[in-house]
């Protein structure tokens, strides 16, 4: 595998040459520090930009052009990672060496850059038809979220943690704001992205990296040089007294969320150990402590998960259960964590968790997008590449897991109870 960086005044290209796949994948990533309404604004922006553009003003013409380019796929992804917002424009396409057309790569990249730099805008307003279609779709998506107790409970728990923290930002409470967005307002959002967001481009495939960098630079139209830097990590406040919040829902089961601050983590504790810890403590398998205590021995839950929110410096335990079992479940969760702190698990448990983690890393190597993700976060956050992660995993001890468990500080206990109307 060959890794190469191309530096330009206003953006960088990172190329990974890999002959494992017959396709190639490119991601154009715009980054900024997140603000309260960014998720809904950028979601609408990306959907509208992918619907039509200046060269293909009708959706059907754009779809036909993608088919002509051997079903090239263009997508947009909006992610909040800690304090940062990632707005990504992506394309997956057949490796040009399998296409008997000399301009195929040019046409694929040209269309991607047309989506980004030539949206369907007239007089600083997005095309009304495309705008309305995607605005209505997003409004419907928000309504769908409200019907999902798992998503609602997590969203409400993060708001209970700190309603002003970016950790609590989401779409669910943005319906009124979304309704007020206009075509001209969306142009302002677009203009701000090009003017202020830092841009990086990542490419992976069995392709001439110098050649594709040259093609990208040919069609990359934004020449604004940015000096700003986005910050990934959030420092959510650690509190002395645990918050306990109960809400009433109209769902058929209750959801219990326990949120922990992760405090003063070192490199391995931040990047590697949580996933091994989860394999022993709470990943939902028959051998995990939470599954055994909550479901196998007490039959009190429908599902249990441990989630590590790395860039929020948080960890979260989510349990679906009957409301009469909430108090006992909290006690059992605290008991399980206390056992992790004391090292009350076997070397066999540790080795099984290591094997599972290594297996997952190797499996991800069969997915081109996941493989590229390793390099993206290695670039942005010094996240270890797969072979380095595996080496660290193999060297971990029980004491490493115990030390991580000690750094989990309970912050908020949130319950969304079944049975009543909100």
Coordinates of C-alpha atoms in Angstrom, one line a residue:
X1 CA 0.0 0.0 0.0
X2 CA 1.3 3.4 -1.0
X3 CA 0.3 6.6 0.9
X4 CA 1.0 10.0 -0.7
X5 CA 0.2 13.6 0.3
X6 CA -0.3 16.4 -2.2
X7 CA -0.2 19.9 -0.7
X8 CA -2.0 22.9 -2.3
X9 CA -2.4 26.4 -0.9
X10 CA -6.1 25.9 0.0
X11 CA -6.5 22.2 0.4
X12 CA -4.6 18.9 0.6
X13 CA -5.1 15.6 -1.2
X14 CA -4.2 12.3 0.5
X15 CA -3.9 9.3 -1.8
X16 CA -3.9 5.6 -0.8
X17 CA -3.0 3.2 -3.6
X18 CA -4.5 -0.2 -2.8
X19 CA -5.0 -3.0 -5.3
X20 CA -7.5 -4.9 -3.3
X21 CA -10.6 -3.4 -4.9
X22 CA -11.9 -3.0 -8.4
X23 CA -13.4 0.4 -7.5
X24 CA -12.1 3.7 -6.3
X25 CA -13.5 6.0 -3.6
X26 CA -13.0 9.7 -3.1
X27 CA -14.2 12.0 -0.2
X28 CA -14.1 15.8 -0.2
X29 CA -14.3 16.8 3.4
X30 CA -15.1 20.3 4.7
X31 CA -14.5 20.8 8.4
X32 CA -15.5 23.5 10.9
X33 CA -16.3 24.0 14.6
X34 CA -19.9 23.2 15.0
X35 CA -22.7 25.6 15.9
X36 CA -26.2 24.9 17.1
X37 CA -28.0 24.9 13.7
X38 CA -25.2 23.5 11.6
X39 CA -26.5 19.9 11.4
X40 CA -29.9 20.8 9.9
X41 CA -28.5 23.5 7.7
X42 CA -25.8 21.3 6.2
X43 CA -28.1 18.3 5.9
X44 CA -30.5 20.4 3.8
X45 CA -27.6 21.9 1.8
X46 CA -26.0 18.5 0.9
X47 CA -29.3 16.9 -0.1
X48 CA -30.2 19.9 -2.3
X49 CA -26.8 20.0 -3.9
X50 CA -27.0 16.3 -4.8
X51 CA -30.5 16.6 -6.2
X52 CA -29.5 18.9 -9.1
X53 CA -26.8 21.3 -10.3
X54 CA -26.1 23.9 -13.0
X55 CA -25.1 21.3 -15.6
X56 CA -28.0 18.9 -14.8
X57 CA -30.9 20.9 -13.6
X58 CA -33.4 18.1 -13.7
X59 CA -32.9 15.2 -11.3
X60 CA -33.5 12.6 -14.1
X61 CA -30.7 14.1 -16.2
X62 CA -28.3 13.8 -13.3
X63 CA -29.3 10.2 -12.7
X64 CA -28.8 9.4 -16.4
X65 CA -25.4 10.9 -16.4
X66 CA -24.4 8.8 -13.4
X67 CA -25.6 5.7 -15.3
X68 CA -23.5 6.7 -18.4
X69 CA -20.5 6.9 -16.1
X70 CA -20.9 3.2 -15.3
X71 CA -23.2 3.8 -12.4
X72 CA -20.9 6.1 -10.5
X73 CA -22.3 6.8 -7.1
X74 CA -22.3 10.3 -5.4
X75 CA -23.3 10.7 -1.8
X76 CA -23.2 13.4 0.9
X77 CA -22.6 12.7 4.6
X78 CA -23.0 15.1 7.6
X79 CA -21.3 14.1 10.8
X80 CA -20.7 15.8 14.2
X81 CA -17.5 14.5 15.8
X82 CA -17.1 16.1 19.1
X83 CA -16.7 19.8 18.5
X84 CA -16.3 19.5 14.7
X85 CA -18.8 19.3 11.9
X86 CA -17.7 17.2 8.8
X87 CA -19.5 17.9 5.5
X88 CA -18.4 15.2 3.1
X89 CA -19.1 14.8 -0.7
X90 CA -18.2 11.3 -1.8
X91 CA -18.0 9.3 -4.9
X92 CA -17.4 5.6 -5.6
X93 CA -16.6 4.6 -9.2
X94 CA -15.2 1.8 -11.3
X95 CA -11.4 1.8 -11.5
X96 CA -10.5 3.6 -14.7
X97 CA -8.2 0.8 -15.8
X98 CA -11.3 -1.3 -16.4
X99 CA -13.0 1.3 -18.6
X100 CA -11.9 1.8 -22.2
X101 CA -12.5 5.5 -22.3
X102 CA -9.5 7.8 -21.9
X103 CA -11.6 10.6 -20.3
X104 CA -13.5 8.5 -17.8
X105 CA -11.6 9.7 -14.7
X106 CA -11.9 13.3 -15.8
X107 CA -15.6 13.0 -16.2
X108 CA -16.2 11.3 -12.8
X109 CA -14.1 14.0 -11.0
X110 CA -15.6 16.8 -13.1
X111 CA -19.2 15.7 -12.1
X112 CA -18.2 15.5 -8.4
X113 CA -16.7 19.0 -8.5
X114 CA -19.8 20.2 -10.4
X115 CA -21.9 19.1 -7.5
X116 CA -19.7 21.0 -5.1
X117 CA -18.9 24.2 -7.1
X118 CA -21.8 24.5 -9.5
X119 CA -25.0 24.0 -7.5
X120 CA -28.4 24.9 -9.0
X121 CA -28.3 28.6 -7.8
X122 CA -29.6 31.7 -9.5
X123 CA -29.2 35.2 -8.0
X124 CA -27.9 33.8 -4.7
X125 CA -30.9 31.4 -4.3
X126 CA -31.1 27.7 -4.6
X127 CA -33.5 26.2 -7.2
X128 CA -36.9 26.2 -5.5
X129 CA -38.1 22.8 -6.7
X130 CA -35.0 20.9 -5.5
X131 CA -35.0 22.9 -2.3
X132 CA -38.7 22.1 -1.4
X133 CA -38.3 18.4 -2.2
X134 CA -35.4 18.0 0.1
X135 CA -36.7 20.3 2.8
X136 CA -39.9 18.3 3.0
X137 CA -37.9 15.0 3.1
X138 CA -35.9 16.4 6.0
X139 CA -39.0 17.5 7.9
X140 CA -40.3 13.9 7.5
X141 CA -37.1 12.5 8.7
X142 CA -37.3 14.5 11.9
X143 CA -40.8 13.2 12.5
X144 CA -39.5 9.6 12.0
X145 CA -36.8 10.2 14.7
X146 CA -39.5 11.2 17.2
X147 CA -41.1 7.8 16.8
X148 CA -37.9 5.9 17.7
X149 CA -37.5 5.4 21.5
X150 CA -33.9 4.4 21.2
X151 CA -32.9 7.6 19.4
X152 CA -35.2 9.8 21.6
X153 CA -33.7 8.5 24.8
X154 CA -30.1 9.1 23.7
X155 CA -30.9 12.6 22.5
X156 CA -32.8 13.5 25.7
X157 CA -30.0 12.0 27.9
X158 CA -27.4 14.1 26.2
X159 CA -29.6 17.2 26.6
X160 CA -29.9 16.3 30.3
X161 CA -26.1 16.1 30.5
X162 CA -25.7 19.6 29.2
X163 CA -28.3 21.3 26.9
X164 CA -25.6 23.8 25.8
X165 CA -23.0 21.3 24.9
X166 CA -22.5 20.3 21.2
X167 CA -22.9 16.7 22.4
X168 CA -26.7 17.5 22.6
X169 CA -26.9 19.0 19.1
X170 CA -29.2 17.1 16.7
X171 CA -32.1 17.3 14.2
X172 CA -35.0 16.5 16.5
X173 CA -35.5 20.0 17.9
X174 CA -34.7 21.8 14.7
X175 CA -38.1 21.4 12.9
X176 CA -39.2 25.0 13.5
X177 CA -35.8 26.4 12.5
X178 CA -35.8 24.2 9.4
X179 CA -39.3 25.4 8.4
X180 CA -37.9 29.0 8.4
X181 CA -34.9 28.3 6.1
X182 CA -35.3 29.9 2.7
X183 CA -33.5 29.4 -0.6
X184 CA -31.5 32.5 0.0
X185 CA -30.6 31.5 3.5
X186 CA -29.3 28.2 2.1
X187 CA -27.1 30.1 -0.3
X188 CA -25.5 31.8 2.7
X189 CA -24.8 28.5 4.3
X190 CA -23.2 27.3 1.1
X191 CA -21.1 30.4 0.7
X192 CA -20.0 30.2 4.3
X193 CA -18.8 26.6 3.8
X194 CA -16.7 27.5 0.8
X195 CA -15.3 30.6 2.4
X196 CA -14.5 29.3 5.9
X197 CA -14.4 25.5 6.1
X198 CA -11.0 23.7 5.9
X199 CA -11.0 21.2 3.0
X200 CA -9.2 17.9 2.6
X201 CA -9.6 15.3 -0.1
X202 CA -9.0 11.6 0.3
X203 CA -8.7 9.0 -2.5
X204 CA -8.3 5.3 -2.3
X205 CA -7.9 2.7 -5.1
X206 CA -5.6 1.0 -7.5
X207 CA -4.9 4.2 -9.4
X208 CA -2.1 6.5 -10.4
X209 CA -2.1 9.0 -7.5
X210 CA -0.3 11.7 -9.3
X211 CA -2.7 11.5 -12.2
X212 CA -5.9 11.7 -10.0
X213 CA -4.4 14.6 -8.0
X214 CA -3.8 16.5 -11.2
X215 CA -7.4 15.9 -12.3
X216 CA -8.8 17.0 -8.9
X217 CA -6.7 20.2 -9.0
X218 CA -8.0 20.9 -12.5
X219 CA -11.6 21.0 -11.4
X220 CA -11.3 22.2 -7.8
X221 CA -12.6 25.7 -8.2
X222 CA -12.4 27.1 -4.7
X223 CA -9.2 29.2 -4.3
X224 CA -9.9 30.7 -0.9
X225 CA -7.1 30.1 1.6
X226 CA -8.3 29.3 5.1
X227 CA -6.3 29.8 8.3
X228 CA -8.9 28.5 10.7
X229 CA -8.6 25.1 12.4
X230 CA -11.4 22.9 13.7
X231 CA -11.0 21.2 17.1
X232 CA -12.3 17.7 17.5
X233 CA -12.4 17.0 21.2
X234 CA -15.1 18.3 23.6
X235 CA -14.6 18.7 27.3
X236 CA -18.0 18.0 28.9
X237 CA -18.1 19.1 32.5
X238 CA -17.5 16.6 35.2
X239 CA -19.9 17.1 38.1
X240 CA -19.8 16.2 41.8
X241 CA -23.4 15.1 42.2
X242 CA -24.9 12.7 39.6
X243 CA -28.0 14.1 37.7
X244 CA -31.1 11.9 37.7
X245 CA -33.8 12.8 35.1
X246 CA -37.0 10.9 34.4
X247 CA -39.2 11.6 31.4
X248 CA -42.5 10.0 30.4
X249 CA -43.0 8.5 26.9
X250 CA -45.7 6.8 25.0
X251 CA -43.6 3.8 24.0
X252 CA -43.9 0.1 24.8
X253 CA -40.8 -0.1 26.9
X254 CA -38.5 2.1 29.0
X255 CA -35.0 3.1 28.1
X256 CA -32.3 3.7 30.7
X257 CA -29.2 5.8 29.8
X258 CA -26.2 6.2 32.1
X259 CA -23.6 8.7 30.8
X260 CA -20.0 8.8 32.1
X261 CA -17.3 11.3 31.6
X262 CA -14.0 9.8 30.5
X263 CA -11.3 11.6 32.4
X264 CA -7.6 12.3 31.7
X265 CA -7.2 9.4 29.2
X266 CA -3.8 8.7 27.8
X267 CA -3.2 7.7 24.1
X268 CA -4.1 4.0 24.4
X269 CA -7.0 4.7 26.7
X270 CA -8.4 7.1 24.2
X271 CA -7.9 5.1 21.1
X272 CA -7.6 1.4 21.9
X273 CA -8.6 0.3 25.3
X274 CA -12.3 1.3 25.3
X275 CA -13.0 -1.3 22.6
X276 CA -11.3 -4.1 24.6
X277 CA -13.1 -2.9 27.8
X278 CA -16.4 -3.1 25.9
X279 CA -15.7 -6.7 24.8
X280 CA -15.6 -7.7 28.5
X281 CA -18.0 -5.3 30.0
X282 CA -20.9 -4.5 27.8
X283 CA -20.9 -5.4 24.1
X284 CA -24.1 -7.5 24.4
X285 CA -22.5 -10.9 23.8
X286 CA -23.3 -13.8 26.1
X287 CA -20.0 -13.4 27.9
X288 CA -20.2 -9.7 28.8
X289 CA -20.9 -8.6 32.4
X290 CA -23.9 -6.4 31.6
X291 CA -25.6 -9.1 29.5
X292 CA -25.0 -11.7 32.1
X293 CA -26.2 -9.6 35.1
X294 CA -29.1 -7.8 33.4
X295 CA -30.5 -10.5 31.0
X296 CA -29.2 -13.9 31.7
X297 CA -29.4 -13.9 35.5
X298 CA -32.3 -11.5 36.0
X299 CA -34.2 -11.5 32.7
X300 CA -34.8 -7.7 33.1
X301 CA -33.8 -6.2 29.8
X302 CA -34.5 -6.4 26.1
X303 CA -31.2 -5.0 25.0
X304 CA -28.0 -3.5 26.5
X305 CA -25.2 -1.6 24.8
X306 CA -22.0 0.3 25.9
X307 CA -21.1 3.2 23.6
X308 CA -17.8 5.1 23.6
X309 CA -18.2 8.7 22.4
X310 CA -14.5 9.3 21.9
X311 CA -14.6 12.9 20.7
X312 CA -17.1 13.9 23.4
X313 CA -15.0 12.4 26.1
X314 CA -18.1 10.4 27.2
X315 CA -19.2 6.8 27.5
X316 CA -22.8 5.7 27.6
X317 CA -24.7 2.6 28.7
X318 CA -28.1 2.1 27.2
X319 CA -30.6 -0.5 28.4
X320 CA -34.1 -1.3 27.2
X321 CA -36.3 -2.7 29.9
X322 CA -39.5 -2.4 31.9
X323 CA -39.7 0.6 34.2
X324 CA -40.1 -1.5 37.4
X325 CA -36.6 -2.9 36.7
X326 CA -34.8 0.5 36.4
X327 CA -33.6 0.8 40.0
X328 CA -32.2 -2.8 40.1
X329 CA -30.6 -2.4 36.7
X330 CA -28.7 0.8 37.9
X331 CA -27.3 -1.2 40.8
X332 CA -26.2 -4.1 38.7
X333 CA -24.5 -1.8 36.2
X334 CA -22.6 -0.1 39.0
X335 CA -21.7 -3.5 40.4
X336 CA -20.3 -4.6 37.0
X337 CA -18.3 -1.5 36.6
X338 CA -16.9 -1.8 40.1
X339 CA -15.8 -5.3 39.2
X340 CA -14.0 -4.0 36.1
X341 CA -12.2 -1.5 38.3
X342 CA -11.1 -4.3 40.7
X343 CA -10.0 -6.6 37.9
X344 CA -12.7 -9.1 38.5
X345 CA -12.5 -10.7 35.1
X346 CA -10.3 -13.5 33.8
X347 CA -7.3 -13.5 31.5
X348 CA -9.5 -15.6 29.2
X349 CA -12.1 -12.8 29.1
X350 CA -9.3 -10.4 28.1
X351 CA -7.9 -12.6 25.4
X352 CA -11.4 -13.2 23.9
X353 CA -12.0 -9.5 23.8
X354 CA -8.6 -9.0 22.1
X355 CA -9.3 -11.6 19.5
X356 CA -12.7 -10.1 18.8
X357 CA -11.2 -6.7 18.3
X358 CA -8.5 -7.9 16.0
X359 CA -11.0 -9.9 14.0
X360 CA -13.1 -6.7 13.5
X361 CA -10.1 -4.7 12.4
X362 CA -9.2 -7.3 9.9
X363 CA -12.8 -7.6 8.6
X364 CA -12.9 -3.8 8.1
X365 CA -9.9 -4.2 5.8
X366 CA -12.3 -5.8 3.3
X367 CA -14.4 -2.6 3.1
X368 CA -12.8 0.1 1.0
X369 CA -14.7 3.0 2.8
X370 CA -13.8 1.7 6.2
X371 CA -10.2 1.3 5.1
X372 CA -10.1 4.9 3.9
X373 CA -11.6 5.9 7.3
X374 CA -8.5 4.7 9.0
X375 CA -6.3 7.1 7.0
X376 CA -8.7 10.0 7.4
X377 CA -8.6 9.8 11.2
X378 CA -4.9 9.0 11.3
X379 CA -4.5 12.3 9.4
X380 CA -6.9 14.4 11.6
X381 CA -6.3 12.8 15.0
X382 CA -3.2 10.5 14.8
X383 CA -5.5 7.5 15.2
X384 CA -3.3 4.4 14.8
X385 CA -3.5 2.5 11.5
X386 CA -4.8 -1.1 11.6
X387 CA -1.5 -2.8 12.0
X388 CA -0.4 -0.5 14.8
X389 CA -3.8 -0.9 16.6
X390 CA -3.4 -4.7 16.5
X391 CA 0.1 -4.5 17.9
X392 CA -1.1 -2.3 20.8
X393 CA -4.1 -4.6 21.5
X394 CA -1.8 -7.7 21.8
X395 CA 0.3 -6.0 24.4
X396 CA -2.6 -4.8 26.7
X397 CA -2.8 -6.2 30.2
X398 CA -5.6 -6.5 32.8
X399 CA -4.1 -3.5 34.6
X400 CA -4.7 -1.3 31.5
X401 CA -8.4 -2.3 31.4
X402 CA -8.7 -1.6 35.1
X403 CA -7.1 1.8 34.8
X404 CA -9.5 2.8 32.0
X405 CA -12.5 1.6 34.2
X406 CA -11.3 3.9 37.0
X407 CA -11.5 6.9 34.7
X408 CA -15.2 6.5 34.0
X409 CA -17.1 9.1 36.2
X410 CA -20.9 8.8 36.3
X411 CA -22.5 12.1 35.3
X412 CA -26.2 11.5 34.3
X413 CA -28.8 8.8 34.8
X414 CA -31.7 9.3 32.4
X415 CA -34.9 7.3 32.1
X416 CA -37.5 7.5 29.4
X417 CA -40.4 5.6 30.9
X418 CA -43.1 3.7 28.9
X419 CA -46.8 4.1 29.2
X420 CA -47.8 7.7 29.2
X421 CA -48.0 10.5 26.7
X422 CA -45.1 13.0 26.4

